[in-house]
Each structure stands twice: as C-alpha cells, then as structure tokens.
Amino acid sequence: MKNRFVLLAFLVYPATLLAQMPPRTPEQDSLLARTQRKTRADHQQMLGQLGITSLRTGANGSNPQAPNAANYDEALANPFPKLPEALTLKNGKKVKTAKDWWSRRRPEIVEDFDREIYGRMPANTPKVQWEVVAVSDTVIGVVPAKVKKLVGHVDNSRYPAINVDIQLSLTTPAQATKPVPVMMEFGFVFPPSFRMPAQPNAGPGWQQQLLEKGWGFAVLLPTSFQADNGAGLTEGIIGLMNKGQHRKPDDWGTLRAWAWGASRALDYFEKDKDVDAKKVGIEGHSRFGKAALVAMAYEPRFAIAYISSSGAGGAKLHRRNWGELVENVAAANEYHWMAGNYIKYAGPLGWDDLPIDSHELIALCAPRPVFIGSGDKGDAWIDAKGMFMAVAAAGEVYELLGKKGVGAPEFPALETTLISGDLAYRQHAGGHTPGPNWPTFIQFAEKYF
Ligand code: GCU
C-alpha cells in the first residue's frame, strides 16, 4: 500500500515538490516504468481509434530556451480572441430568456463538453454503499471536532474483476447543535514521510478556518477510485464500466470520473445528520481544481465552488496561448483527464475548432456561486489571465439568470479581491497553492451560507 502511495505521488506532484521526496526504491521504479508503458500504449490505442498519426508538441514549461518554450508574452497570447457565444444557439438565434437557457442552450453546451472535452459519463453507473469505518475525536486549532472515516463500496457486479472503493473523510465541529455547511476538497494523497512545504507566515490552515466558522470539511481521495494516469483507464470506475476494455473516444475521462465520485460523496452527506447537504461546496487545486470545476458544472446539488489554479483543461480558455496548452493536455501524461476526442484538437484540428470554451463550463455552474483563484510566483503555467477572461465571459449567463458576474471587465491587479458578484476572482501573491485565497473564499461563501 505504501508503495502505491509513493508511486501516486511521483505521478501527481509537480517537480518542485518531488525534489523533496525520498529517492525511489527499485521496486517503485519498476512499478512506475510499467505504469508509463501501459499509459503510452493506451494513448496510442486512442490515437489509433481517432485515426491520428501525429500530434503537435506541447509547450515546454521548464526551459525558456527551448524552441517550444511556453509563451508568457501577452501580445502573443490571444490568437483566437473571438470566443464561442454562450448565449447563441447552434441555429444562430440569440438566447434571451432563462427558459431558453435551461431548455435549449445549456443542453447544447453540455453535449459539446460531453462529446469533445470531458467525455460522457455512462448512464448506468453503479450504486455506492457508504460505510463509516471509524469515528474519532480530534482538536484542530482550538476547535474540538469529530472525524468520520468513510469508504464507499462501489457495486461491481457488472464486472467483479475490478473492485472500486471511494475513500472519504468528514470532519465537523464536535459542539455543533445543528447540521453544518461542509466544504469538500479533492485531496492529494501524501505518502507518510511527505509534507507540503510550510508557507512562510501562513496562518491557520483551511480546515481550521472552516471549523472556527462552525463549518465542516471533507476530503475525498479521487485517486482511490480513478488513478491519475492513462494506465488506470481500464481500471477504477472507468474500467469497471468498460469491463476492463479501452475507452471509446467520447467515453468519460478521469476528471469526469473524479466528479462522479464527488457526487457520490454528496449522496452520503444527504444522509448524514451532521451535514447541511444544501450547503456543501467543492474545492480543488490544480488538476483537482479542474475536477472541482467539472463537478460543480455537472452536479447541481453543489452549492458553491472554490476552483484553485485549475489552468488548462480547467478554467483557462483552451484558445489561449500562455503557459500550458491544449497540446500538453492531449499528450500521454495528461490525456486521461479528458475524453479521447479532445486529443483531436492537438492535431489534426486546432484550438479554434472547439465548439465551446471554458467560459461556458463556468456558465454551466450558473446561477450558483463560483470563486476562481490562482497564485502568482511560480504559477504562470496555469494562466491566471486566461482564467479571468473565462470568468468575465461567463458573466452574461449569470446576468440572464438574475445574478451578477465578476464585476470587472479587465484583468485586475494582483491581490484584487473581486467577490461582490456571484462569480468571484482573486489572484494571490503566493505560488502554486490554494492556501492564501482560503480566507477570501470563506468571506465569499459567507454571503450564501
Ligand atoms: C502539471 C499540469 C497541470 C496541473 C498540475 C498539477 O503542471 O501540467 O495541468 O494542473 O500539474 O496538478 O499540479
């Protein structure tokens, strides 16, 4: 088990964090090599299904001298400035009423995201049986809290060779007298000896901040039910649904599968008397920020979302030439997040051939509140401005539904707090971390909870 965690960490963590990890054992090396081989084979198999023989190369984020070095020049960042229109039907007619949004335009956008970007979730996903495996008391900061460790057993009768268990924990203030709002995070798995670097002058962590408000928090481990690599696509919940076979080009990718798990956790919260299930939010950082945005877009029961540094494949416009590109996400190390069809946009098609863009993913969350955040130093890869542009462009859908957009047309200065509307945005001055934006997000959430 420990080996699995360490392997996961090597596949998941950005290089800067990996540098602090203990060296790999030969056993871990061979497991990693096997996973990479299987991933490349699955990627190749999907290229075969799509009839693609070559892909454009992604941007190089680590070597500014490389011929394909990532672009960080705003003058070159918007080769396709005209975005698909969220409020225009495919037949060219404008959407002018909430009714037309819900009954006509929104389903068109969902269909495009399903087919081309995140893949279709199967209609008959199995039941999940939640088991409380342990309950314990703890104190976080000065707040006594109750921790429940949960496992969601996924019914695998359709293909017993694959066993899937969802790991979740729920922490609520011990002294709560009524059900509390809960923020659920997609959690990174940490091997026992590994910690995120401490942040200089960091105050209390997000968990403590939430408990001090009288709210609870939950941590869902996405990699417990769907691995973060292409090798895992024939395993986990995606593999279970496909009976261990490869995906079809419009089958769901890992982000959509992680979002499915978040919905199953919400099913559990609806039955737990400690939780006010009408006030459950979803949060994720980086690849899990992408997953959190997908979860919020597709699951109407999530009341609010904090999407941190989600970048490419998340809130960043696919049409932006800045930092990470469509081509990076389509490559063997990341394509599993998406539908196979997404790879087409890295060759033979181009970014502008996408019928939709990420402002429309944010629009699918409307009218519910969404906070989009990012960092600064060391976080350029995720394209803070490309995410802001998407938030700004989603505003017209919020307004049509009687809500408020982000309230600023231009990319704001660092640390400007935009939380007066129902779409919120803030770029903090720290690096690639959700930490510094938590207090601002909580302030935003207070308007609703
Ligand atoms: C890589 C990847 C990003 C992702 C990030 C992370 O940098 O290119 O798309 O968000 O890892 O999850 O930390």
mmCIF file of N, CA and C in Angstrom, residues 102-159:
data_model
loop_
_atom_site.group_PDB
_atom_site.id
_atom_site.type_symbol
_atom_site.label_atom_id
_atom_site.label_comp_id
_atom_site.label_asym_id
_atom_site.label_seq_id
_atom_site.Cartn_x
_atom_site.Cartn_y
_atom_site.Cartn_z
ATOM 1 N N TRP A 102 -32.117 27.232 -20.075
ATOM 2 C CA TRP A 102 -32.225 25.911 -19.448
ATOM 3 C C TRP A 102 -32.668 24.831 -20.436
ATOM 4 N N SER A 103 -33.629 25.167 -21.288
ATOM 5 C CA SER A 103 -34.196 24.093 -22.111
ATOM 6 C C SER A 103 -33.480 23.913 -23.449
ATOM 7 N N ARG A 104 -32.802 24.966 -23.929
ATOM 8 C CA ARG A 104 -32.215 24.835 -25.271
ATOM 9 C C ARG A 104 -30.691 24.987 -25.282
ATOM 10 N N ARG A 105 -30.192 26.118 -24.798
ATOM 11 C CA ARG A 105 -28.756 26.369 -24.953
ATOM 12 C C ARG A 105 -27.893 25.533 -24.001
ATOM 13 N N ARG A 106 -28.310 25.447 -22.730
ATOM 14 C CA ARG A 106 -27.476 24.690 -21.783
ATOM 15 C C ARG A 106 -27.285 23.235 -22.241
ATOM 16 N N PRO A 107 -28.368 22.546 -22.666
ATOM 17 C CA PRO A 107 -28.167 21.168 -23.161
ATOM 18 C C PRO A 107 -27.216 21.085 -24.360
ATOM 19 N N GLU A 108 -27.215 22.103 -25.222
ATOM 20 C CA GLU A 108 -26.268 22.091 -26.353
ATOM 21 C C GLU A 108 -24.825 22.142 -25.844
ATOM 22 N N ILE A 109 -24.608 23.014 -24.857
ATOM 23 C CA ILE A 109 -23.247 23.168 -24.319
ATOM 24 C C ILE A 109 -22.811 21.892 -23.602
ATOM 25 N N VAL A 110 -23.726 21.313 -22.819
ATOM 26 C CA VAL A 110 -23.397 20.058 -22.117
ATOM 27 C C VAL A 110 -23.013 18.982 -23.133
ATOM 28 N N GLU A 111 -23.782 18.876 -24.197
ATOM 29 C CA GLU A 111 -23.494 17.862 -25.222
ATOM 30 C C GLU A 111 -22.085 18.069 -25.813
ATOM 31 N N ASP A 112 -21.724 19.323 -26.084
ATOM 32 C CA ASP A 112 -20.389 19.579 -26.640
ATOM 33 C C ASP A 112 -19.285 19.226 -25.639
ATOM 34 N N PHE A 113 -19.487 19.599 -24.375
ATOM 35 C CA PHE A 113 -18.473 19.234 -23.365
ATOM 36 C C PHE A 113 -18.385 17.718 -23.218
ATOM 37 N N ASP A 114 -19.535 17.059 -23.227
ATOM 38 C CA ASP A 114 -19.540 15.598 -23.097
ATOM 39 C C ASP A 114 -18.777 14.937 -24.238
ATOM 40 N N ARG A 115 -19.103 15.343 -25.450
ATOM 41 C CA ARG A 115 -18.556 14.653 -26.618
ATOM 42 C C ARG A 115 -17.086 15.005 -26.867
ATOM 43 N N GLU A 116 -16.753 16.294 -26.748
ATOM 44 C CA GLU A 116 -15.431 16.742 -27.201
ATOM 45 C C GLU A 116 -14.405 16.941 -26.092
ATOM 46 N N ILE A 117 -14.855 17.222 -24.869
ATOM 47 C CA ILE A 117 -13.862 17.650 -23.873
ATOM 48 C C ILE A 117 -13.724 16.685 -22.691
ATOM 49 N N TYR A 118 -14.786 16.470 -21.940
ATOM 50 C CA TYR A 118 -14.629 15.633 -20.735
ATOM 51 C C TYR A 118 -15.149 14.212 -20.889
ATOM 52 N N GLY A 119 -15.930 13.955 -21.944
ATOM 53 C CA GLY A 119 -16.446 12.614 -22.176
ATOM 54 C C GLY A 119 -17.774 12.380 -21.482
ATOM 55 N N ARG A 120 -18.460 11.365 -21.962
ATOM 56 C CA ARG A 120 -19.798 11.074 -21.434
ATOM 57 C C ARG A 120 -19.713 10.139 -20.243
ATOM 58 N N MET A 121 -20.382 10.529 -19.174
ATOM 59 C CA MET A 121 -20.498 9.623 -18.036
ATOM 60 C C MET A 121 -21.558 8.576 -18.387
ATOM 61 N N PRO A 122 -21.292 7.284 -18.182
ATOM 62 C CA PRO A 122 -22.315 6.283 -18.512
ATOM 63 C C PRO A 122 -23.586 6.539 -17.701
ATOM 64 N N ALA A 123 -24.714 6.195 -18.301
ATOM 65 C CA ALA A 123 -25.999 6.475 -17.641
ATOM 66 C C ALA A 123 -26.225 5.553 -16.443
ATOM 67 N N ASN A 124 -25.645 4.371 -16.507
ATOM 68 C CA ASN A 124 -25.984 3.356 -15.502
ATOM 69 C C ASN A 124 -24.865 3.119 -14.490
ATOM 70 N N THR A 125 -24.241 4.194 -14.019
ATOM 71 C CA THR A 125 -23.159 3.996 -13.036
ATOM 72 C C THR A 125 -23.724 3.290 -11.798
ATOM 73 N N PRO A 126 -22.903 2.435 -11.191
ATOM 74 C CA PRO A 126 -23.423 1.589 -10.116
ATOM 75 C C PRO A 126 -23.688 2.328 -8.811
ATOM 76 N N LYS A 127 -24.429 1.673 -7.957
ATOM 77 C CA LYS A 127 -24.714 2.201 -6.612
ATOM 78 C C LYS A 127 -23.451 2.123 -5.758
ATOM 79 N N VAL A 128 -23.406 3.030 -4.804
ATOM 80 C CA VAL A 128 -22.276 3.053 -3.877
ATOM 81 C C VAL A 128 -22.832 2.883 -2.469
ATOM 82 N N GLN A 129 -22.252 1.952 -1.738
ATOM 83 C CA GLN A 129 -22.699 1.771 -0.362
ATOM 84 C C GLN A 129 -21.676 2.350 0.592
ATOM 85 N N TRP A 130 -22.116 3.344 1.356
ATOM 86 C CA TRP A 130 -21.174 4.030 2.244
ATOM 87 C C TRP A 130 -21.085 3.346 3.589
ATOM 88 N N GLU A 131 -19.858 3.178 4.046
ATOM 89 C CA GLU A 131 -19.612 2.565 5.347
ATOM 90 C C GLU A 131 -18.773 3.533 6.183
ATOM 91 N N VAL A 132 -19.235 3.791 7.402
ATOM 92 C CA VAL A 132 -18.421 4.598 8.319
ATOM 93 C C VAL A 132 -17.443 3.620 8.958
ATOM 94 N N VAL A 133 -16.155 3.733 8.618
ATOM 95 C CA VAL A 133 -15.213 2.738 9.134
ATOM 96 C C VAL A 133 -14.592 3.144 10.469
ATOM 97 N N ALA A 134 -14.602 4.435 10.773
ATOM 98 C CA ALA A 134 -14.067 4.873 12.071
ATOM 99 C C ALA A 134 -14.590 6.255 12.408
ATOM 100 N N VAL A 135 -14.819 6.479 13.690
ATOM 101 C CA VAL A 135 -15.194 7.816 14.156
ATOM 102 C C VAL A 135 -14.219 8.166 15.271
ATOM 103 N N SER A 136 -13.621 9.355 15.202
ATOM 104 C CA SER A 136 -12.690 9.716 16.272
ATOM 105 C C SER A 136 -12.839 11.193 16.627
ATOM 106 N N ASP A 137 -12.294 11.544 17.780
ATOM 107 C CA ASP A 137 -12.315 12.942 18.219
ATOM 108 C C ASP A 137 -10.947 13.550 17.983
ATOM 109 N N THR A 138 -10.958 14.821 17.664
ATOM 110 C CA THR A 138 -9.680 15.500 17.496
ATOM 111 C C THR A 138 -9.872 16.957 17.886
ATOM 112 N N VAL A 139 -8.774 17.700 17.912
ATOM 113 C CA VAL A 139 -8.873 19.144 18.132
ATOM 114 C C VAL A 139 -8.028 19.798 17.051
ATOM 115 N N ILE A 140 -8.643 20.707 16.296
ATOM 116 C CA ILE A 140 -7.885 21.401 15.251
ATOM 117 C C ILE A 140 -7.863 22.873 15.630
ATOM 118 N N GLY A 141 -6.659 23.441 15.807
ATOM 119 C CA GLY A 141 -6.577 24.768 16.423
ATOM 120 C C GLY A 141 -7.083 24.601 17.846
ATOM 121 N N VAL A 142 -8.176 25.295 18.169
ATOM 122 C CA VAL A 142 -8.760 25.078 19.499
ATOM 123 C C VAL A 142 -10.150 24.462 19.387
ATOM 124 N N VAL A 143 -10.519 24.056 18.159
ATOM 125 C CA VAL A 143 -11.889 23.575 17.961
ATOM 126 C C VAL A 143 -11.958 22.041 18.056
ATOM 127 N N PRO A 144 -12.701 21.525 19.042
ATOM 128 C CA PRO A 144 -12.899 20.085 19.094
ATOM 129 C C PRO A 144 -13.733 19.636 17.892
ATOM 130 N N ALA A 145 -13.325 18.547 17.298
ATOM 131 C CA ALA A 145 -14.016 18.108 16.077
ATOM 132 C C ALA A 145 -14.187 16.602 16.069
ATOM 133 N N LYS A 146 -15.163 16.182 15.261
ATOM 134 C CA LYS A 146 -15.453 14.755 15.102
ATOM 135 C C LYS A 146 -15.046 14.361 13.685
ATOM 136 N N VAL A 147 -14.264 13.316 13.584
ATOM 137 C CA VAL A 147 -13.777 12.876 12.273
ATOM 138 C C VAL A 147 -14.395 11.519 11.928
ATOM 139 N N LYS A 148 -15.019 11.462 10.761
ATOM 140 C CA LYS A 148 -15.531 10.165 10.291
ATOM 141 C C LYS A 148 -14.696 9.735 9.099
ATOM 142 N N LYS A 149 -14.218 8.516 9.155
ATOM 143 C CA LYS A 149 -13.510 7.942 8.006
ATOM 144 C C LYS A 149 -14.527 7.068 7.280
ATOM 145 N N LEU A 150 -14.658 7.277 5.989
ATOM 146 C CA LEU A 150 -15.704 6.579 5.242
ATOM 147 C C LEU A 150 -15.130 5.847 4.041
ATOM 148 N N VAL A 151 -15.760 4.755 3.708
ATOM 149 C CA VAL A 151 -15.419 4.074 2.462
ATOM 150 C C VAL A 151 -16.711 3.848 1.683
ATOM 151 N N GLY A 152 -16.692 4.219 0.423
ATOM 152 C CA GLY A 152 -17.839 3.984 -0.451
ATOM 153 C C GLY A 152 -17.565 2.748 -1.297
ATOM 154 N N HIS A 153 -18.283 1.673 -1.017
ATOM 155 C CA HIS A 153 -18.077 0.432 -1.781
ATOM 156 C C HIS A 153 -18.927 0.500 -3.051
ATOM 157 N N VAL A 154 -18.257 0.452 -4.188
ATOM 158 C CA VAL A 154 -18.966 0.562 -5.468
ATOM 159 C C VAL A 154 -19.427 -0.831 -5.895
ATOM 160 N N ASP A 155 -20.694 -0.964 -6.205
ATOM 161 C CA ASP A 155 -21.252 -2.244 -6.649
ATOM 162 C C ASP A 155 -20.560 -2.659 -7.956
ATOM 163 N N ASN A 156 -19.825 -3.764 -7.899
ATOM 164 C CA ASN A 156 -19.078 -4.172 -9.102
ATOM 165 C C ASN A 156 -19.638 -5.457 -9.707
ATOM 166 N N SER A 157 -20.941 -5.687 -9.497
ATOM 167 C CA SER A 157 -21.490 -6.953 -10.006
ATOM 168 C C SER A 157 -21.431 -7.038 -11.531
ATOM 169 N N ARG A 158 -21.347 -5.890 -12.220
ATOM 170 C CA ARG A 158 -21.266 -5.982 -13.685
ATOM 171 C C ARG A 158 -19.901 -6.501 -14.145
ATOM 172 N N TYR A 159 -18.881 -6.357 -13.300
ATOM 173 C CA TYR A 159 -17.538 -6.829 -13.675
ATOM 174 C C TYR A 159 -16.693 -7.028 -12.414
#
